Coordinates of C-alpha atoms in Angstrom, one line a residue:
Chain O
E1423 CA 54.5 -49.2 -4.1
V1424 CA 51.6 -48.1 -2.0
Q1425 CA 51.4 -44.3 -1.8
L1426 CA 49.2 -41.9 0.2
V1427 CA 49.6 -38.2 -0.6
E1428 CA 47.8 -35.6 1.5
S1429 CA 47.1 -32.1 0.5
G1430 CA 44.9 -29.1 1.4
G1431 CA 46.6 -28.0 4.6
G1432 CA 47.4 -24.4 5.4
L1433 CA 46.7 -21.4 7.6
I1434 CA 43.1 -20.8 8.5
Q1435 CA 41.4 -18.5 11.0
P1436 CA 39.4 -19.9 13.9
G1437 CA 35.9 -20.7 12.9
G1438 CA 37.0 -21.4 9.3
S1439 CA 36.7 -24.5 7.2
L1440 CA 39.2 -26.6 5.3
R1441 CA 39.1 -29.8 3.3
L1442 CA 42.0 -32.2 3.3
S1443 CA 42.6 -34.7 0.5
C1444 CA 44.5 -38.0 0.5
A1445 CA 45.2 -39.5 -2.9
A1446 CA 46.0 -43.2 -2.9
S1447 CA 47.8 -45.3 -5.4
V1448 CA 48.1 -49.1 -5.9
F1449 CA 45.1 -49.9 -3.7
T1450 CA 41.4 -48.9 -3.8
V1451 CA 40.3 -46.5 -1.1
S1452 CA 36.7 -47.6 -1.2
S1453 CA 37.6 -51.3 -0.6
N1454 CA 39.7 -50.5 2.5
Y1455 CA 39.3 -49.1 6.0
M1456 CA 40.8 -45.6 5.9
S1457 CA 41.6 -43.2 8.7
W1458 CA 42.8 -39.7 9.6
V1459 CA 45.3 -39.3 12.5
R1460 CA 46.7 -36.0 13.6
Q1461 CA 49.7 -34.8 15.6
A1462 CA 49.8 -31.4 17.3
P1463 CA 53.2 -29.7 17.3
G1464 CA 55.5 -31.5 19.7
K1465 CA 52.8 -33.9 20.8
G1466 CA 51.7 -37.5 20.2
L1467 CA 49.4 -39.1 17.8
E1468 CA 45.7 -38.7 18.0
W1469 CA 43.1 -40.7 16.1
V1470 CA 40.6 -38.4 14.4
S1471 CA 38.2 -40.4 12.1
L1472 CA 37.8 -43.7 10.3
I1473 CA 35.6 -44.9 7.4
Y1474 CA 34.7 -48.5 6.7
P1475 CA 34.4 -50.0 3.1
G1476 CA 30.6 -50.1 3.7
G1477 CA 30.5 -46.4 4.4
S1478 CA 30.2 -46.4 8.2
T1479 CA 32.1 -43.5 9.8
Y1480 CA 33.5 -42.9 13.2
Y1481 CA 34.9 -39.8 14.9
A1482 CA 36.9 -38.9 18.0
D1483 CA 34.8 -36.9 20.5
S1484 CA 37.0 -33.9 20.0
V1485 CA 35.9 -33.5 16.3
K1486 CA 32.5 -35.1 16.3
G1487 CA 29.9 -32.8 14.7
R1488 CA 32.6 -30.6 13.1
F1489 CA 34.6 -32.9 10.9
T1490 CA 33.3 -35.2 8.1
I1491 CA 35.3 -38.1 6.5
S1492 CA 34.3 -39.1 3.0
R1493 CA 35.8 -40.6 -0.2
D1494 CA 35.5 -40.2 -4.0
N1495 CA 35.7 -43.6 -5.6
S1496 CA 36.3 -42.2 -9.1
K1497 CA 39.4 -40.3 -7.8
N1498 CA 40.5 -42.9 -5.4
T1499 CA 40.8 -40.2 -2.8
L1500 CA 39.9 -39.8 0.9
Y1501 CA 38.7 -36.5 2.3
L1502 CA 38.4 -34.8 5.7
Q1503 CA 36.1 -31.8 5.7
M1504 CA 36.9 -29.7 8.8
N1505 CA 34.5 -27.0 9.9
S1506 CA 34.4 -24.7 12.9
L1507 CA 38.1 -25.0 13.3
R1508 CA 39.7 -24.2 16.6
A1509 CA 43.3 -23.4 17.7
E1510 CA 43.5 -26.9 19.2
D1511 CA 42.9 -28.4 15.8
T1512 CA 46.4 -27.2 14.7
A1513 CA 48.3 -30.3 13.8
V1514 CA 49.9 -32.4 11.0
Y1515 CA 47.1 -34.5 9.6
Y1516 CA 48.0 -38.0 8.3
C1517 CA 45.8 -40.3 6.3
A1518 CA 46.4 -44.0 6.8
R1519 CA 45.1 -47.3 5.5
V1520 CA 43.7 -49.5 8.3
L1521 CA 44.0 -53.3 8.2
P1522 CA 41.3 -55.0 10.2
R1523 CA 43.0 -58.2 10.9
P1524 CA 44.2 -59.4 13.3
S1525 CA 42.8 -56.2 14.7
D1526 CA 42.7 -52.6 13.4
H1527 CA 46.1 -51.2 12.7
F1528 CA 47.5 -48.5 10.4
D1529 CA 49.8 -50.1 7.9
Y1530 CA 50.5 -47.3 5.4
W1531 CA 50.7 -43.6 6.2
G1532 CA 50.9 -40.5 4.1
Q1533 CA 53.6 -37.8 4.6
G1534 CA 51.1 -35.5 6.4
T1535 CA 49.7 -32.0 5.8
L1536 CA 50.0 -29.2 8.3
V1537 CA 46.9 -27.3 9.4
T1538 CA 47.4 -24.2 11.4
V1539 CA 44.4 -22.5 13.0
S1540 CA 45.3 -19.0 14.0
S1541 CA 44.2 -15.4 13.6
Chain G
Q1398 CA 46.2 -37.7 29.2
S1399 CA 46.4 -40.7 26.8
V1400 CA 44.3 -43.8 27.3
L1401 CA 47.5 -45.9 26.9
T1402 CA 50.4 -45.0 29.2
Q1403 CA 54.0 -45.0 28.0
P1404 CA 57.1 -43.7 29.6
P1405 CA 58.1 -40.4 28.1
S1406 CA 61.6 -41.4 27.5
V1407 CA 64.0 -44.4 27.5
S1408 CA 67.7 -44.6 26.6
G1409 CA 70.4 -47.1 26.0
A1410 CA 73.9 -47.5 24.6
P1411 CA 74.6 -49.0 21.2
G1412 CA 74.3 -52.8 21.3
Q1413 CA 72.1 -52.8 24.4
R1414 CA 68.5 -53.9 24.9
V1415 CA 65.7 -51.6 25.8
T1416 CA 62.1 -52.1 26.5
I1417 CA 59.1 -49.7 26.2
S1418 CA 56.0 -50.4 28.2
C1419 CA 52.4 -49.6 27.2
T1420 CA 49.8 -49.8 30.0
G1421 CA 46.1 -49.9 29.3
S1422 CA 43.0 -51.0 31.1
S1423 CA 40.0 -53.4 31.0
S1424 CA 38.4 -51.5 28.2
N1425 CA 41.3 -51.8 25.7
I1426 CA 44.3 -54.1 26.1
G1427 CA 42.8 -56.0 29.0
A1428 CA 39.6 -56.6 27.0
G1429 CA 41.7 -58.6 24.5
Y1430 CA 42.3 -56.0 21.9
D1431 CA 45.6 -56.3 20.1
V1432 CA 48.5 -53.9 20.5
H1433 CA 50.4 -52.4 17.6
W1434 CA 53.6 -50.3 17.6
Y1435 CA 54.8 -47.5 15.4
Q1436 CA 58.2 -45.9 14.9
Q1437 CA 58.4 -42.2 14.0
L1438 CA 61.8 -41.0 13.0
P1439 CA 62.4 -37.3 13.3
G1440 CA 60.5 -35.2 10.8
T1441 CA 58.8 -38.2 9.2
A1442 CA 55.4 -40.0 9.3
P1443 CA 54.9 -42.9 11.6
K1444 CA 55.8 -46.4 10.3
L1445 CA 54.2 -49.7 11.4
L1446 CA 56.7 -51.6 13.5
I1447 CA 54.7 -54.4 15.2
Y1448 CA 51.1 -55.5 14.6
G1449 CA 48.9 -58.0 16.4
N1450 CA 51.0 -57.8 19.6
D1451 CA 54.1 -59.7 18.3
N1452 CA 54.1 -59.7 14.4
R1453 CA 56.7 -57.8 12.3
P1454 CA 55.7 -56.5 8.9
S1455 CA 58.0 -57.4 6.1
G1456 CA 61.3 -55.5 6.2
V1457 CA 61.3 -54.8 10.0
P1458 CA 64.4 -56.4 11.6
D1459 CA 64.0 -59.1 14.1
R1460 CA 65.8 -56.9 16.6
F1461 CA 62.3 -55.5 17.3
S1462 CA 59.8 -57.7 19.1
G1463 CA 56.5 -57.2 20.9
S1464 CA 54.6 -58.9 23.7
K1465 CA 51.3 -58.5 25.6
S1466 CA 50.1 -59.7 28.9
G1467 CA 47.0 -58.7 30.9
T1468 CA 46.5 -55.0 30.5
S1469 CA 50.0 -54.2 29.3
A1470 CA 52.2 -54.6 26.3
S1471 CA 55.9 -54.1 25.7
L1472 CA 58.2 -53.4 22.8
A1473 CA 61.8 -54.7 23.0
I1474 CA 64.7 -53.5 20.9
T1475 CA 67.9 -55.5 21.0
G1476 CA 71.3 -54.6 19.5
L1477 CA 70.5 -50.9 19.8
Q1478 CA 71.6 -48.8 16.9
A1479 CA 71.9 -45.0 16.4
A1480 CA 69.3 -45.3 13.7
D1481 CA 66.8 -46.5 16.2
E1482 CA 66.6 -43.1 17.9
A1483 CA 63.0 -42.1 17.3
D1484 CA 59.6 -41.8 19.0
Y1485 CA 57.6 -45.0 19.5
Y1486 CA 53.9 -45.3 19.9
C1487 CA 51.6 -48.1 21.0
Q1488 CA 48.1 -48.3 19.7
S1489 CA 45.0 -50.4 20.4
Y1490 CA 41.2 -50.1 20.4
D1491 CA 39.1 -48.9 23.3
S1492 CA 35.5 -50.1 23.8
S1493 CA 34.5 -47.6 26.4
L1494 CA 31.7 -45.0 25.5
S1495 CA 31.4 -44.8 21.7
G1496 CA 34.6 -46.8 21.1
S1497 CA 37.7 -45.5 19.4
W1498 CA 41.2 -46.2 18.2
V1499 CA 43.7 -45.1 20.8
F1500 CA 47.4 -44.3 20.9
G1501 CA 49.9 -44.1 23.8
G1502 CA 51.5 -40.8 24.5
G1503 CA 54.7 -41.9 22.8
T1504 CA 58.2 -42.7 24.1
K1505 CA 61.4 -40.9 23.0
L1506 CA 64.2 -43.4 22.6
T1507 CA 67.7 -41.9 22.9
V1508 CA 70.7 -43.9 21.9
L1509 CA 73.6 -42.7 24.1

Protein backbone atom coordinates (compact mmCIF):
# COMPACT_ATOMS: atom_id res chain seq x y z
CA GLU A 1 0.00 0.00 0.00
CA VAL A 2 1.33 3.44 -0.94
CA GLN A 3 2.29 5.48 2.11
CA LEU A 4 3.48 9.04 2.54
CA VAL A 5 4.58 10.03 6.04
CA GLU A 6 5.36 13.66 6.81
CA SER A 7 7.42 14.87 9.75
CA GLY A 8 9.27 17.96 10.91
CA GLY A 9 6.43 20.27 11.80
CA GLY A 10 6.25 22.24 15.02
CA LEU A 11 6.19 25.67 16.63
CA ILE A 12 8.64 28.15 15.17
CA GLN A 13 9.14 31.88 15.65
CA PRO A 14 8.58 34.34 12.81
CA GLY A 15 11.70 34.61 10.68
CA GLY A 16 12.80 31.10 11.60
CA SER A 17 13.46 28.04 9.45
CA LEU A 18 12.06 24.54 9.38
CA ARG A 19 12.57 21.50 7.16
CA LEU A 20 9.70 19.14 6.48
CA SER A 21 10.24 15.56 5.37
CA CYS A 22 7.97 13.16 3.53
CA ALA A 23 9.02 9.51 3.46
CA ALA A 24 7.46 7.42 0.72
CA SER A 25 6.94 3.68 0.50
CA VAL A 26 6.04 1.37 -2.38
CA PHE A 27 6.93 3.89 -5.10
CA THR A 28 10.08 5.86 -5.95
CA VAL A 29 9.98 9.57 -5.16
CA SER A 30 12.59 10.49 -7.77
CA SER A 31 10.59 8.86 -10.57
CA ASN A 32 7.40 10.69 -9.76
CA TYR A 33 6.02 14.21 -9.72
CA MET A 34 5.79 15.22 -6.05
CA SER A 35 4.18 18.19 -4.38
CA TRP A 36 3.50 20.02 -1.14
CA VAL A 37 0.02 21.38 -0.41
CA ARG A 38 -0.91 23.31 2.73
CA GLN A 39 -4.09 24.09 4.61
CA ALA A 40 -4.29 26.95 7.07
CA PRO A 41 -6.51 26.33 10.11
CA GLY A 42 -10.15 26.34 9.05
CA LYS A 43 -9.22 27.24 5.46
CA GLY A 44 -9.01 25.54 2.09
CA LEU A 45 -6.19 23.81 0.26
CA GLU A 46 -3.32 25.82 -1.22
CA TRP A 47 -0.72 24.38 -3.58
CA VAL A 48 2.81 25.25 -2.38
CA SER A 49 5.46 23.55 -4.50
CA LEU A 50 6.07 20.78 -7.03
CA ILE A 51 9.10 18.90 -8.32
CA TYR A 52 9.32 16.99 -11.59
CA PRO A 53 11.24 13.71 -11.99
CA GLY A 54 13.80 15.62 -14.05
CA GLY A 55 14.37 18.03 -11.17
CA SER A 56 12.46 21.11 -12.34
CA THR A 57 10.82 22.88 -9.42
CA TYR A 58 7.82 25.18 -9.15
CA TYR A 59 6.56 27.40 -6.34
CA ALA A 60 3.48 29.38 -5.43
CA ASP A 61 4.13 33.12 -5.49
CA SER A 62 3.43 33.24 -1.75
CA VAL A 63 6.50 31.11 -0.95
CA LYS A 64 8.82 31.79 -3.89
CA GLY A 65 12.30 32.72 -2.71
CA ARG A 66 11.65 31.42 0.82
CA PHE A 67 10.81 27.72 0.36
CA THR A 68 12.84 25.04 -1.44
CA ILE A 69 11.58 21.63 -2.49
CA SER A 70 14.08 18.81 -2.85
CA ARG A 71 14.45 15.06 -2.54
CA ASP A 72 16.94 12.46 -1.34
CA ASN A 73 16.88 9.50 -3.67
CA SER A 74 18.78 7.23 -1.27
CA LYS A 75 16.18 7.82 1.44
CA ASN A 76 13.20 7.95 -0.96
CA THR A 77 12.19 11.15 0.81
CA LEU A 78 10.81 14.52 -0.26
CA TYR A 79 11.71 17.70 1.61
CA LEU A 80 10.46 21.24 1.98
CA GLN A 81 12.98 23.71 3.39
CA MET A 82 11.08 26.70 4.74
CA ASN A 83 12.99 29.91 5.55
CA SER A 84 11.91 33.37 6.67
CA LEU A 85 8.70 31.94 8.04
CA ARG A 86 5.71 34.21 8.57
CA ALA A 87 2.55 33.90 10.63
CA GLU A 88 0.60 33.31 7.41
CA ASP A 89 2.65 30.16 6.76
CA THR A 90 0.88 28.50 9.70
CA ALA A 91 -0.84 25.44 8.26
CA VAL A 92 -0.96 21.69 7.99
CA TYR A 93 1.48 20.74 5.24
CA TYR A 94 0.67 17.69 3.13
CA CYS A 95 2.95 15.97 0.69
CA ALA A 96 1.28 14.34 -2.28
CA ARG A 97 2.19 12.32 -5.33
CA VAL A 98 1.14 13.91 -8.62
CA LEU A 99 0.03 11.90 -11.62
CA PRO A 100 0.58 13.83 -14.86
CA ARG A 101 -2.01 12.04 -16.95
CA PRO A 102 -4.64 12.87 -18.04
CA SER A 103 -3.52 16.06 -16.35
CA ASP A 104 -1.78 16.79 -13.07
CA HIS A 105 -3.75 15.52 -10.11
CA PHE A 106 -2.80 14.47 -6.59
CA ASP A 107 -3.52 10.78 -6.17
CA TYR A 108 -1.90 9.95 -2.82
CA TRP A 109 -1.60 12.23 0.20
CA GLY A 110 0.24 11.99 3.48
CA GLN A 111 -1.46 12.59 6.82
CA GLY A 112 0.03 16.08 7.13
CA THR A 113 2.31 17.85 9.59
CA LEU A 114 1.35 21.03 11.44
CA VAL A 115 3.57 24.10 11.24
CA THR A 116 2.77 26.93 13.63
CA VAL A 117 4.60 30.22 13.19
CA SER A 118 4.18 32.33 16.29
CA SER A 119 6.18 34.22 18.86
CA GLN B 1 -9.95 34.65 -3.08
CA SER B 2 -9.55 31.30 -4.87
CA VAL B 3 -8.95 31.10 -8.61
CA LEU B 4 -11.67 28.42 -8.80
CA THR B 5 -15.00 29.39 -7.23
CA GLN B 6 -17.11 26.92 -5.28
CA PRO B 7 -20.21 27.49 -3.14
CA PRO B 8 -19.22 27.55 0.55
CA SER B 9 -21.87 25.02 1.49
CA VAL B 10 -24.51 22.66 0.13
CA SER B 11 -26.87 20.33 1.92
CA GLY B 12 -29.23 17.47 1.22
CA ALA B 13 -31.24 14.77 2.91
CA PRO B 14 -30.17 11.12 2.88
CA GLY B 15 -30.93 9.51 -0.46
CA GLN B 16 -31.08 12.82 -2.32
CA ARG B 17 -28.83 14.14 -5.10
CA VAL B 18 -26.62 17.17 -4.68
CA THR B 19 -24.28 18.98 -7.01
CA ILE B 20 -21.25 21.14 -6.28
CA SER B 21 -20.12 23.64 -8.90
CA CYS B 22 -16.60 24.81 -9.67
CA THR B 23 -16.28 27.94 -11.80
CA GLY B 24 -13.02 28.95 -13.41
CA SER B 25 -11.89 31.11 -16.29
CA SER B 26 -10.17 31.10 -19.67
CA SER B 27 -6.76 30.52 -18.08
CA ASN B 28 -7.70 27.30 -16.31
CA ILE B 29 -10.83 25.22 -16.92
CA GLY B 30 -11.76 27.22 -20.02
CA ALA B 31 -8.28 26.67 -21.46
CA GLY B 32 -8.96 22.94 -21.55
CA TYR B 33 -7.25 21.87 -18.36
CA ASP B 34 -8.91 18.97 -16.61
CA VAL B 35 -10.74 19.29 -13.30
CA HIS B 36 -10.19 16.94 -10.38
CA TRP B 37 -12.15 16.57 -7.16
CA TYR B 38 -11.08 15.70 -3.62
CA GLN B 39 -13.04 14.70 -0.54
CA GLN B 40 -11.76 15.69 2.89
CA LEU B 41 -13.49 14.02 5.80
CA PRO B 42 -13.23 15.85 9.15
CA GLY B 43 -9.74 15.68 10.60
CA THR B 44 -8.26 13.71 7.72
CA ALA B 45 -6.14 14.31 4.63
CA PRO B 46 -7.80 14.96 1.27
CA LYS B 47 -8.61 11.95 -0.87
CA LEU B 48 -8.82 11.86 -4.67
CA LEU B 49 -12.46 11.43 -5.67
CA ILE B 50 -12.65 12.26 -9.40
CA TYR B 51 -9.79 12.81 -11.86
CA GLY B 52 -9.72 13.96 -15.44
CA ASN B 53 -13.18 15.57 -15.16
CA ASP B 54 -15.20 12.37 -14.95
CA ASN B 55 -13.04 9.41 -13.93
CA ARG B 56 -13.31 7.59 -10.61
CA PRO B 57 -10.27 5.99 -8.96
CA SER B 58 -10.65 2.39 -7.94
CA GLY B 59 -12.79 2.11 -4.82
CA VAL B 60 -14.81 5.29 -5.28
CA PRO B 61 -18.54 4.46 -5.51
CA ASP B 62 -20.37 5.29 -8.73
CA ARG B 63 -22.64 7.55 -6.66
CA PHE B 64 -19.95 10.17 -7.30
CA SER B 65 -19.65 11.61 -10.80
CA GLY B 66 -18.01 14.60 -12.42
CA SER B 67 -18.57 16.70 -15.50
CA LYS B 68 -17.04 19.70 -17.20
CA SER B 69 -18.37 22.26 -19.65
CA GLY B 70 -16.81 25.51 -20.79
CA THR B 71 -15.26 27.29 -17.84
CA SER B 72 -17.07 25.23 -15.19
CA ALA B 73 -17.22 21.77 -13.72
CA SER B 74 -19.58 19.94 -11.39
CA LEU B 75 -19.47 17.13 -8.89
CA ALA B 76 -22.69 15.17 -8.41
CA ILE B 77 -23.42 12.88 -5.49
CA THR B 78 -26.49 10.65 -5.66
CA GLY B 79 -28.01 8.51 -2.94
CA LEU B 80 -26.62 10.84 -0.29
CA GLN B 81 -25.31 9.13 2.85
CA ALA B 82 -24.31 10.47 6.26
CA ALA B 83 -20.76 9.31 5.54
CA ASP B 84 -20.59 11.76 2.61
CA GLU B 85 -20.58 14.72 4.99
CA ALA B 86 -17.21 16.33 4.24
CA ASP B 87 -15.44 19.19 2.49
CA TYR B 88 -15.07 18.89 -1.28
CA TYR B 89 -12.44 20.67 -3.37
CA CYS B 90 -12.01 21.06 -7.10
CA GLN B 91 -8.52 21.43 -8.61
CA SER B 92 -7.08 22.32 -11.98
CA TYR B 93 -4.08 24.02 -13.57
CA ASP B 94 -3.89 27.73 -14.29
CA SER B 95 -1.65 29.00 -17.09
CA SER B 96 -1.69 32.68 -16.15
CA LEU B 97 1.55 34.37 -15.07
CA SER B 98 4.03 31.69 -14.04
CA GLY B 99 1.43 28.93 -13.99
CA SER B 100 0.30 27.00 -10.99
CA TRP B 101 -1.85 24.23 -9.68
CA VAL B 102 -5.01 25.73 -8.22
CA PHE B 103 -7.78 24.61 -5.86
CA GLY B 104 -11.28 25.85 -5.31
CA GLY B 105 -12.14 27.32 -1.94
CA GLY B 106 -13.94 24.17 -0.88
CA THR B 107 -17.59 23.26 -0.28
CA LYS B 108 -18.91 21.91 2.99
CA LEU B 109 -21.53 19.21 2.36
CA THR B 110 -24.03 18.74 5.18
CA VAL B 111 -26.28 15.69 5.20
CA LEU B 112 -29.48 16.74 6.94
